[in-house]
Short mmCIF file of C-alpha atoms and ligand atoms in Angstrom, two decimals:
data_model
loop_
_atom_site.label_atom_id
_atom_site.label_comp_id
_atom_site.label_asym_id
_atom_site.label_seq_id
_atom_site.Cartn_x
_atom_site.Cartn_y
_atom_site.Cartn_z
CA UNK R 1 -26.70 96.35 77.27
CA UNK R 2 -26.18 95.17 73.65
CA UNK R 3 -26.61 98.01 70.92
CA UNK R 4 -28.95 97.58 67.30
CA UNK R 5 -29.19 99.78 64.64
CA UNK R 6 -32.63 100.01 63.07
CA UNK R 7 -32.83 101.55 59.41
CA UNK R 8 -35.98 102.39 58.39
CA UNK R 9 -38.96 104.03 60.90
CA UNK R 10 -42.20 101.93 58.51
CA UNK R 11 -44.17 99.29 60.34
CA UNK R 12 -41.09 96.96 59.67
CA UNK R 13 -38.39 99.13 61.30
CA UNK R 14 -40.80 100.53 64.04
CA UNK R 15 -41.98 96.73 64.58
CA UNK R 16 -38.59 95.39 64.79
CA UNK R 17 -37.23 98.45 67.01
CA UNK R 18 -39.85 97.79 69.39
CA UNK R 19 -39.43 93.81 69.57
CA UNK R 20 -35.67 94.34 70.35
CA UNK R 21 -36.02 96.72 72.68
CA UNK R 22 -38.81 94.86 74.39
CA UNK R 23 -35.36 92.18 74.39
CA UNK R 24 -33.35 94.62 76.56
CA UNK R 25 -31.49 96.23 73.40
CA UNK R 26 -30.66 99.60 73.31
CA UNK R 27 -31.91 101.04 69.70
CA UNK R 28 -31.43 103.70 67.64
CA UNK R 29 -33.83 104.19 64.32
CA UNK R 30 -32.40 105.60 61.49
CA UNK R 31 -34.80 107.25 58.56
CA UNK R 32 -34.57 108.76 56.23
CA UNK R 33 -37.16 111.11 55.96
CA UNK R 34 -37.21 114.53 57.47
CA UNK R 35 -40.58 113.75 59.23
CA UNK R 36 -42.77 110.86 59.65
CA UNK R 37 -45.78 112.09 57.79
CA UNK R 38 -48.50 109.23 57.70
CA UNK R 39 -48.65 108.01 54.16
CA UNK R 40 -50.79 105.67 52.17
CA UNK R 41 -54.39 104.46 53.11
CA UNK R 42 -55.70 101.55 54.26
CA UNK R 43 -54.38 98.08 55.00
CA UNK R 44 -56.11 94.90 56.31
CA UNK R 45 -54.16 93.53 59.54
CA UNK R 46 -55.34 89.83 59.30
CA UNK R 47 -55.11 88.35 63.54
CA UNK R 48 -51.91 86.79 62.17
CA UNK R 49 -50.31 90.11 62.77
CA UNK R 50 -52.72 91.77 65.66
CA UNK R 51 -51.11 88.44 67.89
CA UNK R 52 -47.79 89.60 66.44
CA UNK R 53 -48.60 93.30 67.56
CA UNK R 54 -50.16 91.54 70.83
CA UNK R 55 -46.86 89.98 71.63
CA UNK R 56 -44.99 93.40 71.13
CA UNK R 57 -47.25 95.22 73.52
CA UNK R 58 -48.70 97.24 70.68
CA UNK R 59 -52.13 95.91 70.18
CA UNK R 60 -53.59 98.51 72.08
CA UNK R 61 -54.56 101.43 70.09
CA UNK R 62 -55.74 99.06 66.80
CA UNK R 63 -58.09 96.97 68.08
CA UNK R 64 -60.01 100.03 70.42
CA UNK R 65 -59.69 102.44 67.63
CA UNK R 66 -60.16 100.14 63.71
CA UNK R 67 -62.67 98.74 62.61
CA UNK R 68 -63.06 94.87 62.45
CA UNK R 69 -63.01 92.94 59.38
CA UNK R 70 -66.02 90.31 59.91
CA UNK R 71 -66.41 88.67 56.43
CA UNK R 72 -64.47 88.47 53.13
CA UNK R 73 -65.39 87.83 49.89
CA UNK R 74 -63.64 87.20 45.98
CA UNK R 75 -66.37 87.70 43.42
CA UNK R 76 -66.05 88.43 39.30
CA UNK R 77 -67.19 91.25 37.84
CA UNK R 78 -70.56 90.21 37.09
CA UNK R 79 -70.67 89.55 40.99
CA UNK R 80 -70.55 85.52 41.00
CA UNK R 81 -69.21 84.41 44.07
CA UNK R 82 -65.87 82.46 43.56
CA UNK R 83 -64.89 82.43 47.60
CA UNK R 84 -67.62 83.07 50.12
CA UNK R 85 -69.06 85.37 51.47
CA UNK R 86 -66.95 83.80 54.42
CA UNK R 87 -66.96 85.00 58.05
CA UNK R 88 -63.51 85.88 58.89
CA UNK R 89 -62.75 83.74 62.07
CA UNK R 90 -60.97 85.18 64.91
CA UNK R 91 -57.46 82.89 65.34
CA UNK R 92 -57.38 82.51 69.25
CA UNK R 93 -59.91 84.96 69.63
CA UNK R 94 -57.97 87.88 68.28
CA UNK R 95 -59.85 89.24 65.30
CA UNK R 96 -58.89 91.11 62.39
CA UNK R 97 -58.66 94.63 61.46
CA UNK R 98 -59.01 97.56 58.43
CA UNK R 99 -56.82 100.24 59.55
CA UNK R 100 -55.53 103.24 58.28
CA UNK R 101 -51.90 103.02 57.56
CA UNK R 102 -51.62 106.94 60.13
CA UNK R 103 -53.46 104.65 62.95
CA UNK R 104 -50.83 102.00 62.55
CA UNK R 105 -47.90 104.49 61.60
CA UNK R 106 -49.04 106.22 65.13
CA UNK R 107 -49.47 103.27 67.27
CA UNK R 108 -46.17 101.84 66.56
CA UNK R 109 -44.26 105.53 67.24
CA UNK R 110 -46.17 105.55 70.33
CA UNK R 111 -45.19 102.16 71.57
CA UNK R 112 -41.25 102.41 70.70
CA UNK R 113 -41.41 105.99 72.24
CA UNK R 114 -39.81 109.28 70.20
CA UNK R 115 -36.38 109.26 71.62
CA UNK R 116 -35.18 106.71 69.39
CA UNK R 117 -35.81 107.56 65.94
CA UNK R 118 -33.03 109.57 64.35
CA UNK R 119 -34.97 111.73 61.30
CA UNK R 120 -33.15 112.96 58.46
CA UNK R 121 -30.80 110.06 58.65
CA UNK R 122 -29.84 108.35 55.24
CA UNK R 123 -28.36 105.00 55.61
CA UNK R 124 -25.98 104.74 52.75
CA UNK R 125 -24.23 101.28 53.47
CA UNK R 126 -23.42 98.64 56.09
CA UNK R 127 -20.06 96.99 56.52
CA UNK R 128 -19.05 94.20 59.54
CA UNK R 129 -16.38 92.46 61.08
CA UNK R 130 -16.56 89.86 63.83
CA UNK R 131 -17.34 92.02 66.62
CA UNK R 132 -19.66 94.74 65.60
CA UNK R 133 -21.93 96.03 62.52
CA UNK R 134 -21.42 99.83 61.11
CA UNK R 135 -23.38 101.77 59.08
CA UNK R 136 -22.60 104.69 57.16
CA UNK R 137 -24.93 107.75 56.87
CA UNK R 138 -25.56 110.23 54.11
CA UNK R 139 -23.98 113.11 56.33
CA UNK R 140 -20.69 111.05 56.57
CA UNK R 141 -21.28 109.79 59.89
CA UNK R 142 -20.48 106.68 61.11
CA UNK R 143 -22.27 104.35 64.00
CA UNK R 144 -21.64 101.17 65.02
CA UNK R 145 -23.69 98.14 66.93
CA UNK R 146 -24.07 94.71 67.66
CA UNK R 147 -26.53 94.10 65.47
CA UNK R 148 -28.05 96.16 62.50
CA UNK R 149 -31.30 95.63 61.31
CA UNK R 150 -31.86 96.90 57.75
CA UNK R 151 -35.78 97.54 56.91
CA UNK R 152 -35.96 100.48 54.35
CA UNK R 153 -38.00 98.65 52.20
CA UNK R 154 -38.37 97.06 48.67
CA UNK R 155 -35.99 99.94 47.10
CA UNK R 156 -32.95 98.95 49.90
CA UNK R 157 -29.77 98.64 47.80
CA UNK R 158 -28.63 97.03 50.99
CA UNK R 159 -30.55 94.36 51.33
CA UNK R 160 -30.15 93.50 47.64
CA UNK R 161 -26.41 93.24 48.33
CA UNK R 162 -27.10 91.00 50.93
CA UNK R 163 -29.30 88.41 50.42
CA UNK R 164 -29.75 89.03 46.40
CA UNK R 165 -33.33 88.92 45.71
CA UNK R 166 -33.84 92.29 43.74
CA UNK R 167 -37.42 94.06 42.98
CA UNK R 168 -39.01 92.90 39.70
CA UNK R 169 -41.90 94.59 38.36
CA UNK R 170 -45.20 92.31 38.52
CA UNK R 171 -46.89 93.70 35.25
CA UNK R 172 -49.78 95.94 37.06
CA UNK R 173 -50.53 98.57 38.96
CA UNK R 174 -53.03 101.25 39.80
CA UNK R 175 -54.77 103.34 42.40
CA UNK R 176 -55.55 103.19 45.88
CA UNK R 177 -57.41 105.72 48.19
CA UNK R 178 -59.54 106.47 51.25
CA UNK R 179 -63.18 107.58 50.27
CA UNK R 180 -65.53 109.92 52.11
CA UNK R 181 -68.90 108.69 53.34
CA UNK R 182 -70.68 106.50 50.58
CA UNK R 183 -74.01 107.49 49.61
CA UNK R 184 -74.71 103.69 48.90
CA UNK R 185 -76.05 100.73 51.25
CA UNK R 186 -73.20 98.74 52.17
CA UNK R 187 -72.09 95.53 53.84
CA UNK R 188 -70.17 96.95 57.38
CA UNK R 189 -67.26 95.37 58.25
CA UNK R 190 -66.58 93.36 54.90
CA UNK R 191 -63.87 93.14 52.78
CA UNK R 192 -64.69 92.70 49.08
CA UNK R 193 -62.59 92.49 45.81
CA UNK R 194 -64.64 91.89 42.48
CA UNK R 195 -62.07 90.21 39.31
CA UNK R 196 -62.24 91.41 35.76
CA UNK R 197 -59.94 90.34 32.80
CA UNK R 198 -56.87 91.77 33.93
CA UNK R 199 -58.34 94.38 36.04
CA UNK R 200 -60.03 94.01 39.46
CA UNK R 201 -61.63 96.05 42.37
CA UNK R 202 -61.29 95.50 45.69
CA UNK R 203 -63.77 97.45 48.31
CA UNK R 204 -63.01 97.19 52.06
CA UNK R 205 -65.14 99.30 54.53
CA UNK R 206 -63.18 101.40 57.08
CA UNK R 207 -66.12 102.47 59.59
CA UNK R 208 -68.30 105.52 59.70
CA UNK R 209 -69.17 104.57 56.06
CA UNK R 210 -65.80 105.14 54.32
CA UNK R 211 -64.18 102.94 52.47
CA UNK R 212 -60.57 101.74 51.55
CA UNK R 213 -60.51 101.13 48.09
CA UNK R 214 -58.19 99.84 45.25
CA UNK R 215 -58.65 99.86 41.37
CA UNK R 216 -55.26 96.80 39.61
CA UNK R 217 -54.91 96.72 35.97
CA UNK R 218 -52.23 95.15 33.69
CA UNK R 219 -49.43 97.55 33.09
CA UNK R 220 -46.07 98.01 32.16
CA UNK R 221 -43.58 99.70 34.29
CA UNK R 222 -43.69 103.49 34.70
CA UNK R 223 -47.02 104.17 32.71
CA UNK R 224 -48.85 107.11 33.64
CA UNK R 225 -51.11 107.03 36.57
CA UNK R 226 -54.85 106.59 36.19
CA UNK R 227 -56.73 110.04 37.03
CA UNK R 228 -59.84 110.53 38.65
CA UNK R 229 -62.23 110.46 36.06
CA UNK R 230 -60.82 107.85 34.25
CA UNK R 231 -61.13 105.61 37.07
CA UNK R 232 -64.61 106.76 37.37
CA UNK R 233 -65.31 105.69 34.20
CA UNK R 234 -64.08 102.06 34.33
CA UNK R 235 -66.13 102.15 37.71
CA UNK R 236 -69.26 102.71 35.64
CA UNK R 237 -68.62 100.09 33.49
CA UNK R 238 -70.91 97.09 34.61
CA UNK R 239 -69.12 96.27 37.80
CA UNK R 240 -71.18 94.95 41.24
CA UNK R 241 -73.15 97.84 42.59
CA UNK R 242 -70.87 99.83 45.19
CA UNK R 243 -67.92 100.39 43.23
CA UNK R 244 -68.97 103.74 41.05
CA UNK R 245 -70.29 105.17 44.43
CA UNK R 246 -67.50 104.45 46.37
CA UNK R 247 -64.77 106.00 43.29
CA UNK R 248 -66.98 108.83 43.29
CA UNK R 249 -67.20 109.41 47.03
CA UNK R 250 -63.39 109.60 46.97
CA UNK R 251 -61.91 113.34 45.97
CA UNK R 252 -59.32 113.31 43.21
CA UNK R 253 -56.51 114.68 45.20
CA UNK R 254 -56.77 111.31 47.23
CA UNK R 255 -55.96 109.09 44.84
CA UNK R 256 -52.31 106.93 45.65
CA UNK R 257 -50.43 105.74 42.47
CA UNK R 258 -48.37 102.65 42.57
CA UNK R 259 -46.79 100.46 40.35
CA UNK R 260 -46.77 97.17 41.67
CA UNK R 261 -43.11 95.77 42.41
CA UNK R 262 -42.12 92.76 44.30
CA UNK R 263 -39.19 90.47 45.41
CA UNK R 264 -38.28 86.95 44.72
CA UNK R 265 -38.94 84.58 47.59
CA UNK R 266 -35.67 85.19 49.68
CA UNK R 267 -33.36 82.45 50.38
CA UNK R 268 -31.68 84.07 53.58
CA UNK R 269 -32.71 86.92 55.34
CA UNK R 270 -29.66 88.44 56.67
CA UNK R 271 -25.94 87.70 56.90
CA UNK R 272 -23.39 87.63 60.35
CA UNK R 273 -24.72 90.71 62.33
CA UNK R 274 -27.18 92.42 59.58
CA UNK R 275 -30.73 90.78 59.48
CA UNK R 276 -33.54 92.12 56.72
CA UNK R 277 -36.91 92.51 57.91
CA UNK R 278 -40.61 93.50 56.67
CA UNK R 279 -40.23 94.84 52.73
CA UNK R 280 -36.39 94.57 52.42
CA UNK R 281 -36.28 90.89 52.86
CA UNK R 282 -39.88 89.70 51.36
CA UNK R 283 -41.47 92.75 49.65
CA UNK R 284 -44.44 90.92 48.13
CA UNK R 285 -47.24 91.19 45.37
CA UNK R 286 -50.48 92.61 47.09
CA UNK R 287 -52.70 89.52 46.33
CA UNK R 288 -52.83 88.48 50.17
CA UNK R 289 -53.02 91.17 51.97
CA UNK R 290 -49.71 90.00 54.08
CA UNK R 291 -47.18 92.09 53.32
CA UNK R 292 -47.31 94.43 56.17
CA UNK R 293 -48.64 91.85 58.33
CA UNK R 294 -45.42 89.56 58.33
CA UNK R 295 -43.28 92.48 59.34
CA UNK R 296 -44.67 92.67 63.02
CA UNK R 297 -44.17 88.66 62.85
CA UNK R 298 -40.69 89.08 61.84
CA UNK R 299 -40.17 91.87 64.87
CA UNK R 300 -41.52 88.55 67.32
CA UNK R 301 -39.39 86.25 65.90
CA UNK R 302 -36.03 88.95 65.91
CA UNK R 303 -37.58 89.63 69.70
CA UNK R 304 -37.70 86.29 70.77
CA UNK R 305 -34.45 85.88 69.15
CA UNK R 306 -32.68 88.61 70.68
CA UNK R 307 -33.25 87.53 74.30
CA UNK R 308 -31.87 84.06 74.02
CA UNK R 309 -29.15 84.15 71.37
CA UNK R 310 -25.67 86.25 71.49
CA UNK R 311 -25.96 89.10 69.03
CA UNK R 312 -23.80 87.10 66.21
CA UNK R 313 -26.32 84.37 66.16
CA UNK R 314 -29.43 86.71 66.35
CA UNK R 315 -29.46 86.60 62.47
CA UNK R 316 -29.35 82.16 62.43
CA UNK R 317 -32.31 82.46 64.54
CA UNK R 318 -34.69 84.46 63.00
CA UNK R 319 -33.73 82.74 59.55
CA UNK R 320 -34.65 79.31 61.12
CA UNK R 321 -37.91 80.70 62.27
CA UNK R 322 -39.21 82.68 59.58
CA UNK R 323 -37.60 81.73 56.41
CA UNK R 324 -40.06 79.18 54.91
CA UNK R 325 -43.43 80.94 56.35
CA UNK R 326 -42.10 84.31 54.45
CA UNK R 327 -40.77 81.94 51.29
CA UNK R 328 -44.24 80.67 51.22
CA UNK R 329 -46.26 83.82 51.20
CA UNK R 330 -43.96 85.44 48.48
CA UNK R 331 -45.03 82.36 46.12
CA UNK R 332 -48.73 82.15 47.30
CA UNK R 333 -49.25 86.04 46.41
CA UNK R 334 -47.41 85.67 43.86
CA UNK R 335 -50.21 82.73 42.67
CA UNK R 336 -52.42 84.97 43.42
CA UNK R 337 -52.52 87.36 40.77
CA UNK R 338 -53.25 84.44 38.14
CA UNK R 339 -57.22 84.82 38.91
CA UNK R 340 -57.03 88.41 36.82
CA UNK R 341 -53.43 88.63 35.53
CA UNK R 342 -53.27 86.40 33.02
CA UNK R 343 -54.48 84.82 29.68
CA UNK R 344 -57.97 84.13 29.65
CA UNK R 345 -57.94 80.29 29.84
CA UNK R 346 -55.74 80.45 33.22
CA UNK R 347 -58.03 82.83 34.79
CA UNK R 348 -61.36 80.81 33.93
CA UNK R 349 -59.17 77.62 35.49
CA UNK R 350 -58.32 79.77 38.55
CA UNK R 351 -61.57 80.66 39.18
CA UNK R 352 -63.05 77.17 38.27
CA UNK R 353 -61.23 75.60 40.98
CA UNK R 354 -61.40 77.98 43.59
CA UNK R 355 -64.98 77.63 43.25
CA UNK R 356 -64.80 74.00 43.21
CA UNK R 357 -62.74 73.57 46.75
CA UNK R 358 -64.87 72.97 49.75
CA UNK R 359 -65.63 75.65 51.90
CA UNK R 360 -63.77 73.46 54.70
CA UNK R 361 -60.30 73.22 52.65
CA UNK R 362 -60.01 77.41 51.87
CA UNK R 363 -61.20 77.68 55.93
CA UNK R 364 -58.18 75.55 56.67
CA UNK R 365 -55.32 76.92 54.11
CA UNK R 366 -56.70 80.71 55.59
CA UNK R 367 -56.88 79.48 59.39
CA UNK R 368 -53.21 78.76 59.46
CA UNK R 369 -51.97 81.78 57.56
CA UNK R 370 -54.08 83.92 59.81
CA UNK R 371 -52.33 82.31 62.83
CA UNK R 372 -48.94 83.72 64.36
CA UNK R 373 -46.65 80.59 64.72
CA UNK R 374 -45.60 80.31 68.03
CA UNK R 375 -42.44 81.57 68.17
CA UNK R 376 -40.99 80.99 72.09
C1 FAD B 401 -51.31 98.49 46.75
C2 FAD B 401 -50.79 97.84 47.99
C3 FAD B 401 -51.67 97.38 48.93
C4 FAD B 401 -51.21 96.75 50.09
N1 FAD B 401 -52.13 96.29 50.99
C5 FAD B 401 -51.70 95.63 52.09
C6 FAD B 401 -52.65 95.10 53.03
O1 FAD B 401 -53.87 95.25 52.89
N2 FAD B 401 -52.16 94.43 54.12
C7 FAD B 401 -50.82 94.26 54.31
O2 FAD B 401 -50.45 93.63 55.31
N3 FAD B 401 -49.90 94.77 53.45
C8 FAD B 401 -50.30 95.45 52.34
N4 FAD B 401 -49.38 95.96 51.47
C9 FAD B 401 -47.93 95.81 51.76
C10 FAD B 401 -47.40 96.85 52.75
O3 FAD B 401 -47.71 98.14 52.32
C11 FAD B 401 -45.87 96.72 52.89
O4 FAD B 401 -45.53 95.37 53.04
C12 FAD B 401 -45.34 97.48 54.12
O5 FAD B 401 -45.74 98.82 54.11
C13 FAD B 401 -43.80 97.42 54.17
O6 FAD B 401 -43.32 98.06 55.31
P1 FAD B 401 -41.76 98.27 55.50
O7 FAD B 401 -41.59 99.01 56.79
O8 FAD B 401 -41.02 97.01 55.32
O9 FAD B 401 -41.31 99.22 54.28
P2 FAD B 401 -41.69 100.74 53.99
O10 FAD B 401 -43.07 101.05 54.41
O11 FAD B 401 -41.31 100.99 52.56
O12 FAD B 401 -40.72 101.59 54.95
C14 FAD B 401 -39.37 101.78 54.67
C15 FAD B 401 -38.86 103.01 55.43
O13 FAD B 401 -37.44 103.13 55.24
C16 FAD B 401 -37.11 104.47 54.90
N5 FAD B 401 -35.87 104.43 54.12
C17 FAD B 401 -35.72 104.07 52.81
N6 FAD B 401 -34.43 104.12 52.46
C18 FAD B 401 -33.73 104.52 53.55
C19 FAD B 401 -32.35 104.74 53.81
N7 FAD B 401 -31.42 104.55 52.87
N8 FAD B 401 -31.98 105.14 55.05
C20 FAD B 401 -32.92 105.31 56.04
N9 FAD B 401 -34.25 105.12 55.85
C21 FAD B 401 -34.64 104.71 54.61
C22 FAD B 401 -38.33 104.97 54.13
O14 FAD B 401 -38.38 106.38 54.15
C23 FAD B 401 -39.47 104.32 54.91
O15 FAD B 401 -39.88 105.10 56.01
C24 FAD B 401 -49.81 96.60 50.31
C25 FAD B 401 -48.90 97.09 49.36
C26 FAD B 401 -49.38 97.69 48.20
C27 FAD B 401 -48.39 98.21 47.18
#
């Protein structure tokens, strides 16, 4: 049976683990953590990735248990409609989803099973020769595979070394969170986000009233996190209706920091024996709501990989398969932030044109990112 070393247990490593050994590899999941406490809040999982869970067997639990996304829409602050209200269509009728990131986090443990993720396990690097990959732990233990799969996200040193794309701050940041029940008459099922001047809100309901939430503003790297209040306050001032209930039906303890980081568009994903999947290869700016979403596409791709190549040529594969649909959604998010970050003039040309493309054009360019290429 051949041998893979996973590093990482997020939706990339867990996603990958459970393509290969859906391939007939035995794996072994390295993280670091000391437990796999869920973390984060919400994320939309456009059908491009419930097909990619679908193929992996671990569709199950998201689409009986999260809520369905049925229309999207990119307004301005003053509420002017720049892109829909659209229905979101259902790509082979497999819809999309708003889950929490614990539902996700969950659904993927329970699919790979717990026997195969090694806690407390800190990769510290990766060597190979022709016959086998080895990684070297924190503890000073050694283990070796046929292949090694490196997915520790947009921090991995490793993957840096590797195929040289390195984390570059994008200029903003801000706060997301999970609200309570809003006191406020909403739109079920929608996913909304509303652009300032260099600020925006997005609103996405969650079911049972809640609402995953996120507040972007230009900043520079490492300044303080917005608090509570003052993101109430900016709330209050003059954006759509919604928004100031939904910041203030969220407790102040819930509120996620992040300042937004992101990698170039890679130009290999892995080298010999040692592929880079989800974050580690193609960490990218927030603006599309893909960048969890390509990870279970990569785990297809390494699956379908894995059962008809030899382990040395595993890494080829997957390159030939994925490299240009990840390149492409690294530069389109990137794109995407010049609607709100960015010099006045660019932003009212952003919006002008997005407004000016036929409804028919932005259903095509979204139909074919929301579909899983066939990868057999
Ligand atoms: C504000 C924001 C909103 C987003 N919204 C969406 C969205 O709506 N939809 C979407 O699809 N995507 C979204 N994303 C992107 C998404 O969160 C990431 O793409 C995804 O979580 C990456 O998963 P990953 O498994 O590759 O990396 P991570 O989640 O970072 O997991 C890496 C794992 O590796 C472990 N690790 C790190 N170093 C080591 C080591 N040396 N040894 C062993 N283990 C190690 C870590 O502990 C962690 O468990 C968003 C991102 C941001 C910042």
């Amino acid at each position: 049976m051949p041998t893979a070393l996973v590093i990482g247990a997020g939706i990339g490593g867990l996603a990958a683990a459970i393509g290969l050994q859906n391939a007939g590899y035995h794996v072994a999941v390295h993280e670091r953590a000391a437990d796999l406490k869920p973390l984060g809040a919400g994320l939309s999982l456009w059908s491009n990735a419930v097909q990619a869970l679908r193929a992996l067997n671990a569709a199950a639990r998201i689409e009986t248990e999260a809520e369905p996304i049925e229309t999207m829409v990119l307004a301005t602050r003053q509420g002017r409609a720049l892109l829909g209200p659209r229905r979101v269509t259902s790509a082979e009728g497999v819809s999309a989803y708003l889950v929490t990131r614990a539902l996700l986090q969950s659904a993927l443990q329970a699919a790979l099973g717990g026997d195969a993720i090694h806690l407390d396990s800190e990769l510290v690097d990766v060597a190979q020769d022709d016959e086998r990959a080895t990684a070297r732990f924190a503890d000073g233990s050694t283990a070796s595979a046929d292949l090694i799969v490196i997915a520790n996200g947009i921090w991995s040193p490793q993957a840096t070394a590797l195929i040289g794309n390195a984390p570059r701050h994008c200029g903003y940041g801000g706060v997301f969170a999970l609200s309570d029940p809003v006191d406020h008459p909403q739109s079920a099922r929608r996913v909304a986000e509303y652009w300032g001047d260099r600020e925006r809100f997005g609103l996405c309901d969650i079911g049972g009233g809640r609402r995953y939430w996120f507040y972007i503003v230009d900043q520079r790297p490492g300044a303080a996190a917005i608090g509570h209040d003052d993101c109430l306050a900016r709330a209050s001032d003059g954006w759509p209706d919604g928004i100031v209930q939904t910041v203030a039906a969220t407790t102040a303890d819930r509120l996620i920091a992040f300042d937004c980081h992101a990698r170039a568009a890679p130009r290999r994903l892995g080298v010999g024996r040692i592929l880079c999947v989800g974050d580690a290869a193609h960490a990218m700016e927030p603006n599309l709501g893909q960048g969890a979403c390509q990870a279970p596409e990569d785990a297809v791709a390494l699956s379908v990989a894995a059962q008809r190549e030899s382990p040395e040529h595993v890494v080829s594969a997957v390159e030939a398969m994925r490299l240009k649909r990840v390149r492409s959604f690294v530069i389109q998010s990137r794109r995407g932030r010049y609607g709100t970050h960015a010099p006045v003039m660019v932003q009212h040309w952003v919006r002008a044109t997005l407004s000016a493309i036929p409804a028919a054009i932005h259903d095509r360019a979204i139909g074919s990112a929301h579909l899983m290429p066939d990868y057999r």
